[in-house]
XYZ file of C-alpha atoms in Angstrom:
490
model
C 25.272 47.811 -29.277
C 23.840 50.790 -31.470
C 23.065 50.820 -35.304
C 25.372 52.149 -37.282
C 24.528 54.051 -40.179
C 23.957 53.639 -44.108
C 24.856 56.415 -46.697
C 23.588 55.451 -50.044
C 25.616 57.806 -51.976
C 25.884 58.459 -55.848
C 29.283 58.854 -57.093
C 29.026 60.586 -60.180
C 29.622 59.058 -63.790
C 32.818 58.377 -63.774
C 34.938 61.944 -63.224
C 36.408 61.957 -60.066
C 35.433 66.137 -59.393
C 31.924 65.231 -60.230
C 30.650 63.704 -56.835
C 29.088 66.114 -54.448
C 30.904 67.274 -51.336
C 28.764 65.686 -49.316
C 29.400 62.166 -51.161
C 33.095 62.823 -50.565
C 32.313 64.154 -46.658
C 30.651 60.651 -46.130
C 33.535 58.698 -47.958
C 36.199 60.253 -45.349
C 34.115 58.707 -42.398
C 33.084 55.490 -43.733
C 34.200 51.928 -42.183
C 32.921 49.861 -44.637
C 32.282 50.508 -48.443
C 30.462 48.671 -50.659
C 31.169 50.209 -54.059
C 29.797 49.437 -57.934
C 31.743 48.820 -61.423
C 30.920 51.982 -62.292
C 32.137 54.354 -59.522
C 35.294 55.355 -60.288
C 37.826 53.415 -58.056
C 39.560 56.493 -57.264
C 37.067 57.555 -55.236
C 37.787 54.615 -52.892
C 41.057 56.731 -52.153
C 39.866 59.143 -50.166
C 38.676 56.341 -47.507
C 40.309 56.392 -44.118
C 42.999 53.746 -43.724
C 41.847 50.162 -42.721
C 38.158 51.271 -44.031
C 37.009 47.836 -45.782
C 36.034 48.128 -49.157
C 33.566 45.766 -50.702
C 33.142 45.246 -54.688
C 29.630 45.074 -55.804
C 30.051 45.592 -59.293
C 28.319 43.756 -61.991
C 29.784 42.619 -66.083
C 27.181 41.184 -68.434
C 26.235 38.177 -67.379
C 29.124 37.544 -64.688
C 27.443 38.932 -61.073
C 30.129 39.282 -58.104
C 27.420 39.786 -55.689
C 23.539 39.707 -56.390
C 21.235 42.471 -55.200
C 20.321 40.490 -51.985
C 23.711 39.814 -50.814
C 24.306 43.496 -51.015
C 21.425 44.495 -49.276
C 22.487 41.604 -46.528
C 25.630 43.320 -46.128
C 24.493 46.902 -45.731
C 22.021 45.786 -42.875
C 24.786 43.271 -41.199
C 27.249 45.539 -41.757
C 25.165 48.374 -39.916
C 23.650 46.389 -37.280
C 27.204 46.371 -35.730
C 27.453 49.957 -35.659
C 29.446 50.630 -38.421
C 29.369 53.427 -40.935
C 28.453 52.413 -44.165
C 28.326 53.567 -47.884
C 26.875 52.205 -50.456
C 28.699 54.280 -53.192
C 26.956 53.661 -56.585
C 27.797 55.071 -59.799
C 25.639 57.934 -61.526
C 22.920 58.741 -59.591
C 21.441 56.123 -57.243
C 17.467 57.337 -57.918
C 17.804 56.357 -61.054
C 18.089 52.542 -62.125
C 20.325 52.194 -58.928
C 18.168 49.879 -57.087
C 18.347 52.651 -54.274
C 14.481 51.674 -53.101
C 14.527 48.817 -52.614
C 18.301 49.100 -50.171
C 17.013 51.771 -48.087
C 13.226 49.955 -48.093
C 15.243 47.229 -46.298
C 16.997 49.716 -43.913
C 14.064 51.020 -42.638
C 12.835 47.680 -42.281
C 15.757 46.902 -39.623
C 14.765 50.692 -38.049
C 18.423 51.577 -39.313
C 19.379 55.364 -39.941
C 20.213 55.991 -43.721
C 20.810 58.810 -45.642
C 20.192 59.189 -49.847
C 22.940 61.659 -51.276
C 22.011 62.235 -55.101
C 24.792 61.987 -57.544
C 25.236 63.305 -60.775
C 23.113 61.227 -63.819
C 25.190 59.695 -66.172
C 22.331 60.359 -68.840
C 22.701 64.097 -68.067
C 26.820 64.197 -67.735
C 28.149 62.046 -70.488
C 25.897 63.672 -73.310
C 27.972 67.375 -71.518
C 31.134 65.947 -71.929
C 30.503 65.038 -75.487
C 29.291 68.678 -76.196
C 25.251 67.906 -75.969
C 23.041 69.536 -73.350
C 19.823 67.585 -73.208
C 17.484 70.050 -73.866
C 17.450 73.422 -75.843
C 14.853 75.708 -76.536
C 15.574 74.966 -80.400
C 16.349 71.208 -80.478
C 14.232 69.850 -77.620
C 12.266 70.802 -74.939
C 11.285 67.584 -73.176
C 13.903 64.584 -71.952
C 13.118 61.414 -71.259
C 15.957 58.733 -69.506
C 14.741 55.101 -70.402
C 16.367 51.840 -69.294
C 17.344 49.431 -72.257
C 16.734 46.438 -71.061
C 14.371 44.884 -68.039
C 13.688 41.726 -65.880
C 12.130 39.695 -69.034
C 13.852 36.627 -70.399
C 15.015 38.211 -73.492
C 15.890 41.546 -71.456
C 14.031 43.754 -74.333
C 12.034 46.534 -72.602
C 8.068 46.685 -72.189
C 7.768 50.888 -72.814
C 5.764 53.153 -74.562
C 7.367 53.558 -77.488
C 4.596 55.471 -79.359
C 4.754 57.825 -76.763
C 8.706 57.747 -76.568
C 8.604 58.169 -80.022
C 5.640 61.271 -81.010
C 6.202 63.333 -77.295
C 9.654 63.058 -76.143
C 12.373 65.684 -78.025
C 15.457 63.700 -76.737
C 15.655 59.894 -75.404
C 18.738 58.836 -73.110
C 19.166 54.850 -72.984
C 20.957 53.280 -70.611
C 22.739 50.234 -71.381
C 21.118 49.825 -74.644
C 24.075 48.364 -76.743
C 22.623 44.814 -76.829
C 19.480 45.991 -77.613
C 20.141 48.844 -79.947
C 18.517 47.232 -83.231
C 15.424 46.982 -81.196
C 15.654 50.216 -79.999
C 16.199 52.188 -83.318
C 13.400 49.646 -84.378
C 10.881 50.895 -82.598
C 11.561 54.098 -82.407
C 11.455 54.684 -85.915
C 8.245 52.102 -86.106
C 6.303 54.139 -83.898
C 7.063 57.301 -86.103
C 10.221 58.792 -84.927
C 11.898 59.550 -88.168
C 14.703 57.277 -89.074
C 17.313 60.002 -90.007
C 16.924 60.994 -86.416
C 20.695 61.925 -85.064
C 21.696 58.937 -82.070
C 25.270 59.017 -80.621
C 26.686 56.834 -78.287
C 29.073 57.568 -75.659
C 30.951 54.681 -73.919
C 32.662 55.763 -70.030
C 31.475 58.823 -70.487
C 33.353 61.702 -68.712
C 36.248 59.406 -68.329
C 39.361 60.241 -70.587
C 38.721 57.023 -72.177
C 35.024 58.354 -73.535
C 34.660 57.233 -76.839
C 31.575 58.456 -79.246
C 30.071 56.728 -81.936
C 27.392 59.174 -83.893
C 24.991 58.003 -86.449
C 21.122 58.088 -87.200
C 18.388 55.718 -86.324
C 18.761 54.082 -89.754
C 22.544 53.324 -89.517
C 23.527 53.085 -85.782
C 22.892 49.477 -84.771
C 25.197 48.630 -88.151
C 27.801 50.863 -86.953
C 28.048 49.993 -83.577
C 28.646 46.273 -84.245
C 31.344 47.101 -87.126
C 33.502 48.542 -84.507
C 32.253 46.454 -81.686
C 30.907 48.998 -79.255
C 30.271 48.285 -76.093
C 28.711 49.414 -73.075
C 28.915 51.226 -69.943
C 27.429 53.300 -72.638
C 24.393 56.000 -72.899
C 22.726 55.946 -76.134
C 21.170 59.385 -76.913
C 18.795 59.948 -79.303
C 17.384 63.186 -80.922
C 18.729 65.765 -82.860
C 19.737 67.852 -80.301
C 23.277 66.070 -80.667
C 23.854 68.214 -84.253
C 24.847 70.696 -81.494
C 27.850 68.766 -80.739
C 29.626 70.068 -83.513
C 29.246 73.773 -82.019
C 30.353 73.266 -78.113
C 32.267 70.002 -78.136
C 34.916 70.905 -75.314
C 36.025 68.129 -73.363
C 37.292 65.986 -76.581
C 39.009 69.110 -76.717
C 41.911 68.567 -74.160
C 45.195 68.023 -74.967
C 45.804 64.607 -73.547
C 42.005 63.699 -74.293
C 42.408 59.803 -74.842
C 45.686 59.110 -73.005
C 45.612 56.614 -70.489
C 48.662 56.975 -68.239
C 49.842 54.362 -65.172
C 51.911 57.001 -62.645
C 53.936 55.140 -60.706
C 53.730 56.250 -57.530
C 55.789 56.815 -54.644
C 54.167 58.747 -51.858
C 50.906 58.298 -50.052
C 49.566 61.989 -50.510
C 47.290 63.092 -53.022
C 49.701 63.454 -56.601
C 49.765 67.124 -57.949
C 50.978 65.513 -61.207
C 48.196 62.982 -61.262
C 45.389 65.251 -60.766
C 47.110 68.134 -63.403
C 47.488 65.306 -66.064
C 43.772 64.364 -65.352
C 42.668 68.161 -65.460
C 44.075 68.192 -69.187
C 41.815 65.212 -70.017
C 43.900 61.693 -69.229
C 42.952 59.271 -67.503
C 45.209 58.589 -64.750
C 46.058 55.160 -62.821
C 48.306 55.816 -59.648
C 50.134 52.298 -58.751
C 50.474 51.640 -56.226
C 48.487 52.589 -53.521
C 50.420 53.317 -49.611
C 49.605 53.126 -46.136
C 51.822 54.775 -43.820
C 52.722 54.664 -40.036
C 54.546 57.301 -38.443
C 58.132 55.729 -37.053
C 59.547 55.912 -33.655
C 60.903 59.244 -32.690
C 64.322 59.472 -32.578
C 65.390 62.058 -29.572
C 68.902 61.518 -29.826
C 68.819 63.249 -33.250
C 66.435 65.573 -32.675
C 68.282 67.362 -29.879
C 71.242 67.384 -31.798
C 70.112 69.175 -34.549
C 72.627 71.800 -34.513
C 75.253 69.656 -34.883
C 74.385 69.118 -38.720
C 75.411 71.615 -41.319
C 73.626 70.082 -44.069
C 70.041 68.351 -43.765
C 68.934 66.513 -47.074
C 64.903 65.726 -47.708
C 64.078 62.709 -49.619
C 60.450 63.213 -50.679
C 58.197 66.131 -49.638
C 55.935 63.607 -47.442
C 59.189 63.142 -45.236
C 59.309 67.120 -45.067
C 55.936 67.484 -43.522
C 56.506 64.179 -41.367
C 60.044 65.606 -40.112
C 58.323 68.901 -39.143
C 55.412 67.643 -37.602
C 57.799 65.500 -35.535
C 59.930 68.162 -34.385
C 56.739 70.972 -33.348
C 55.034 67.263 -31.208
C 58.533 66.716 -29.843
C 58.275 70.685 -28.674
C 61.750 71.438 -30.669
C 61.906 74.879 -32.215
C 62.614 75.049 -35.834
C 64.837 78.040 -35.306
C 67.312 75.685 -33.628
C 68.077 74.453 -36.835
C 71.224 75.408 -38.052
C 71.799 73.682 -41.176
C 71.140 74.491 -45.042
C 68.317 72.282 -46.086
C 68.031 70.361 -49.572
C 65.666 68.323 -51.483
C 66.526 65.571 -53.364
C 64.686 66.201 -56.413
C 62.749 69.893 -57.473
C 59.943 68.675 -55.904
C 61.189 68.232 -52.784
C 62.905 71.731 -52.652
C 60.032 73.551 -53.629
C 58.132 71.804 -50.709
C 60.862 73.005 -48.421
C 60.508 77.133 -49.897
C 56.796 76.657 -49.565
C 57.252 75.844 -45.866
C 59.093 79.707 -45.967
C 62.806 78.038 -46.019
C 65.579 78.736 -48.696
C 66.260 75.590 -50.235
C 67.569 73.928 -52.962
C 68.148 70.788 -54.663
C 70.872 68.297 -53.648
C 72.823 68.551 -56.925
C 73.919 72.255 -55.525
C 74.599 70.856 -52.363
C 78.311 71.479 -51.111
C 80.417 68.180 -50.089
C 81.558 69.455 -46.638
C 79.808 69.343 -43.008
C 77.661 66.711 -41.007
C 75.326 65.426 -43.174
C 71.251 64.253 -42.120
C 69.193 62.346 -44.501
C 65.645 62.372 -43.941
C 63.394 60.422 -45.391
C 60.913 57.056 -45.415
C 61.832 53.144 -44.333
C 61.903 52.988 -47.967
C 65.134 54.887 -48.328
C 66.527 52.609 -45.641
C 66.064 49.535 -47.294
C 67.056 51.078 -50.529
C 68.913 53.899 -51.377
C 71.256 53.849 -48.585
C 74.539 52.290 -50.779
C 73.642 54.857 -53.447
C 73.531 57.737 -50.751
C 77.087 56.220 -49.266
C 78.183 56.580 -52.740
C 76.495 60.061 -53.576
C 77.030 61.938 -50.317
C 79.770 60.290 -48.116
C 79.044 59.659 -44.196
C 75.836 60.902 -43.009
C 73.121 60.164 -40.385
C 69.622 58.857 -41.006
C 66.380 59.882 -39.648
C 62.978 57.775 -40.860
C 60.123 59.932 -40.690
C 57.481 56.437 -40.990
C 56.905 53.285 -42.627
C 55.240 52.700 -46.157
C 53.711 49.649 -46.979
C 51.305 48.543 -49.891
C 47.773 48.598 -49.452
C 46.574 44.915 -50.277
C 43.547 45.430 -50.382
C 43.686 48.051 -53.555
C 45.462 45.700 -55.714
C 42.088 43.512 -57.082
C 41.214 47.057 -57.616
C 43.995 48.112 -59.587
C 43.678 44.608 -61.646
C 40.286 45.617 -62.796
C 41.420 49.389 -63.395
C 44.134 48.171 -66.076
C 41.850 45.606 -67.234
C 39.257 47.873 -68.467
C 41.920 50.712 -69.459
C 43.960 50.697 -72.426
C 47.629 51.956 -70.992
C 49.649 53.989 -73.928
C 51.777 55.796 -71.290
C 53.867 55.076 -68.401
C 55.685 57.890 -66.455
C 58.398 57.092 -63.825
C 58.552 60.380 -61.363
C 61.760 59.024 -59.735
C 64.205 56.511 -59.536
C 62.534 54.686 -56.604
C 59.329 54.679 -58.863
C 60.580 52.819 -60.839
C 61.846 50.012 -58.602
C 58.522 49.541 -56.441
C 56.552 49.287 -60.023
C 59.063 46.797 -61.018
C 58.989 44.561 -57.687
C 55.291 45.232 -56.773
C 53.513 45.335 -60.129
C 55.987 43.223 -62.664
C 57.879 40.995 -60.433
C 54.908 40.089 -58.768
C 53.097 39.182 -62.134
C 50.284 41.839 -61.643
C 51.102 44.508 -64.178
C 52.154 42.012 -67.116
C 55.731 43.300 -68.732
C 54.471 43.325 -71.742
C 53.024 46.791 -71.411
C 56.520 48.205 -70.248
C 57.568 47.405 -74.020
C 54.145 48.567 -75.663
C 53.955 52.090 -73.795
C 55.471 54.771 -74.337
C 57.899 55.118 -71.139
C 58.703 58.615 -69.794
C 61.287 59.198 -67.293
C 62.397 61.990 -65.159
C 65.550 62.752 -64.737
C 68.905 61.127 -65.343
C 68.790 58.852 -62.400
C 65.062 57.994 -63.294
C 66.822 56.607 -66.498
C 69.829 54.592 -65.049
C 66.859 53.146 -62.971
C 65.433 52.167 -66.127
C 68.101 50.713 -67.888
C 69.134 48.431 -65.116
C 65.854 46.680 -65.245
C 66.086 47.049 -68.947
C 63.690 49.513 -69.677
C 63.632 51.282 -72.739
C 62.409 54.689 -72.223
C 61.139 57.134 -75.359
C 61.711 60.188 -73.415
C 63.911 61.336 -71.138
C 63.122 65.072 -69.607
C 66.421 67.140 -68.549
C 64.315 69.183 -66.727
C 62.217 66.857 -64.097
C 59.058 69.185 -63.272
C 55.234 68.746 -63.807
C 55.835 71.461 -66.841
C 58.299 69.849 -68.558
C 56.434 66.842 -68.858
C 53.183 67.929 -69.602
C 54.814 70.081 -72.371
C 56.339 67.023 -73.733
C 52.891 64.826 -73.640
C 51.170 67.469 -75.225
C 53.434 67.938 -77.971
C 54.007 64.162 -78.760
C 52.190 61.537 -80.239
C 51.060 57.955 -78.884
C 49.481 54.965 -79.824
């Protein structure tokens, strides 16, 4: 059998668009993943279906796997002719252990490759408005590790020359140690009104700051209990935050959202409410098999006046199906719908003149298309809706198990203030896979501020005794980021 291959890959701090594109490129091939607290777990998304995915990551003083196991799995894992990432948070040269994984790689004569990511010491200072050097402020950086291998975990450095020759100091993971830090920094001359800030997930929408000088920091981080992932910065190159702050900036800056979720491609909503600084959890996550093709339909096609789309993932499916089958589209007859704006404008963007099944007339054959979910679910409301009509199921959704340890640690280190049901059927999966199930506790249901889309959304709702504080007349991805932006939480 021949080796496989290693990728030891940095993912970025924490913002999804901040991993390179060949990070990502290696992510869409890999078979196995071995991934670290600190990548963000959206990442894992992108992975091809059935890929395994392997948590590495590490809490104060609570290990899920030590540095040998790790490396053990890489090389077993690769010895079997697998593809394999190592996806690491930050940049993996730099206190990501990176040496001493592919040192054991080469050992086994196994191919690896190093793709850099983007320093956490470098990004999180940006997104707090502080570039780490300046011609004015400082003209030398230095990124230091806060703690090391010794039993106390206070570092051995040079802190007289930390202190005289470097303009601005980036600490990782320095929290615990922070009194020593500011200590001897300001022991070995570094003026104790110099400006420190901290910044905790940095380029997350969850990034909180704490600014203060050497003299005063260590007090104020343990009045408001700060904690890491955090960089400490120090230097007064961060009096320039004041001038080019911009990502604290954004209009949902600080909201953490759970999107219930619906549809197995990549969300437009999700990633819009992201680019306006949330952070977004999508629950949950789907696999999807296509279903068996049903000819009997398909070359009756004509016979339906009227042909009604579900979701726009069953538009795509239903027309890929009919161009493998080798059935023109121009034998289609009838006027086609969606069943919510979404789905309509899917349909126009495919060049047809659609519209939404509220305009839809009550006469002629009828074809719903749509997933196994509307079969097991919204058939007696569609009976009820639209009369008799024929069914076609484009494929078969299930949950992917093996994301839901993942989502239990997203929501345990998140903070949710917002929950935003897209659709009626949104609603019921979160309820049966996340509350029912005792993963998402219901207790945040009556904590959050509940958004729902549409009217149906909200009858959804109230028959599972939701309480929702909006409820947009006009479903659409504008409508609700107007009304996040414009109203408060927390």
């Amino acid at each position: 059998m021949s080796k496989g291959k290693v990728y030891l890959i940095g993912a970025g701090p924490g913002d999804v668009g901040l991993i390179t594109v060949k990070g990502m490129e290696a992510i869409r091939k890999a078979e196995v993943i071995l991934y670290d607290r600190l990548a963000n777990p959206k990442l894992l998304e992108f992975a091809v279906p059935g890929c395994e995915l392997i948590y590495c990551g590490k809490l104060p003083h609570r290990h899920i796997l030590r540095q040998e196991a790790i490396t053990d799995l890489l090389v077993s894992n690769a010895l079997t002719g697998k593809t394999v990432i190592r996806l690491k948070g930050g940049d993996p040269g730099v206190f990501g252990r990176v040496g001493e994984e592919a040192e054991a790689l080469a050992q086994h004569g196994i191919e690896f490759e190093i793709v850099p990511g983007i320093s956490s010491g470098i990004a999180a200072p940006l997104y707090a408005g502080i570039p780490v050097t300046h011609r004015k402020y400082g003209e030398s950086f230095a990124v230091v590790t806060a703690h090391d291998k010794s039993l106390d975990g206070k570092p051995l450095l040079d802190w007289p020359g930390l202190a005289s020759g470097v303009d601005t100091i980036a600490f990782y993971m320095g929290i615990a140690n922070l009194p020593f830090i500011c200590e001897n920094l300001i022991k070995n001359g570094k003026p104790s009104d110099t400006a420190v800030i901290l910044i905790q997930w940095g380029t997350f929408g969850r990034q909180k700051t704490l600014q203060g000088t050497l003299a005063t920091i260590a007090v104020q981080a343990t009045a408001v209990s700060f904690s890491n992932p955090a960089i400490t910065l120090v230097g007064n190159i961060v009096s320039l935050r004041e001038k080019i702050s911009w990502f604290e900036k954004k209009p949902l800056f600080g909201r953490q959202i759970l999107l219930a979720r619906t549809g197995t491609n990549q969300s437009e909503l999700a990633k819009e409410l992201s680019d306006q600084g949330a952070d977004v959890i999508e629950f949950p996550k789907w696999n999807k098999v296509p279903a068996p093709i049903d000819m009997h339909i398909l070359k009756n096609l004509d016979a339906y006046c009227r042909i009604l789309f579900t979701s726009p993932e069953s538009i795509t499916d239903f027309f890929t199906v009919l161009f493998e089958a080798g059935i023109d589209i121009r034998s289609l007859k009838a006027e086609l719908f969606g069943a919510s704006v979404k789905s309509a404008k899917a349909l126009n963007e495919k060049g047809f003149l659609a519209d939404t099944a509220e305009k839809m007339r009550p006469d002629g054959r009828l074809l719903l298309v749509g997933d196994n979910h509307l079969q097991e679910q919204q058939l007696a409301y569609a009976s009820s809706k639209y009369g008799r009509f024929d069914l076609y199921i484009t494929s078969h959704k299930k949950i992917d198990e093996q994301f839901l340890p993942i989502f239990e640690r997203m929501l345990e280190e998140a903070a949710v203030d917002t929950v935003i049901f897209p659709s009626s059927l949104s609603v019921k999966i979160l309820m049966q896979e996340g509350i029912n199930a005792n993963f998402i506790p219901r207790e945040l249901l009556d904590r959050a501020s509940i958004v729902c889309m549409g009217k149906q959304t909200l009858q959804a709702a109230a028959e599972h005794e939701i309480k929702p504080k909006a409820v947009l007349a006009n479903p659409t991805k504008a409508a609700l980021l107007e009304h996040l932006i414009n109203s408060k939480w927390g």
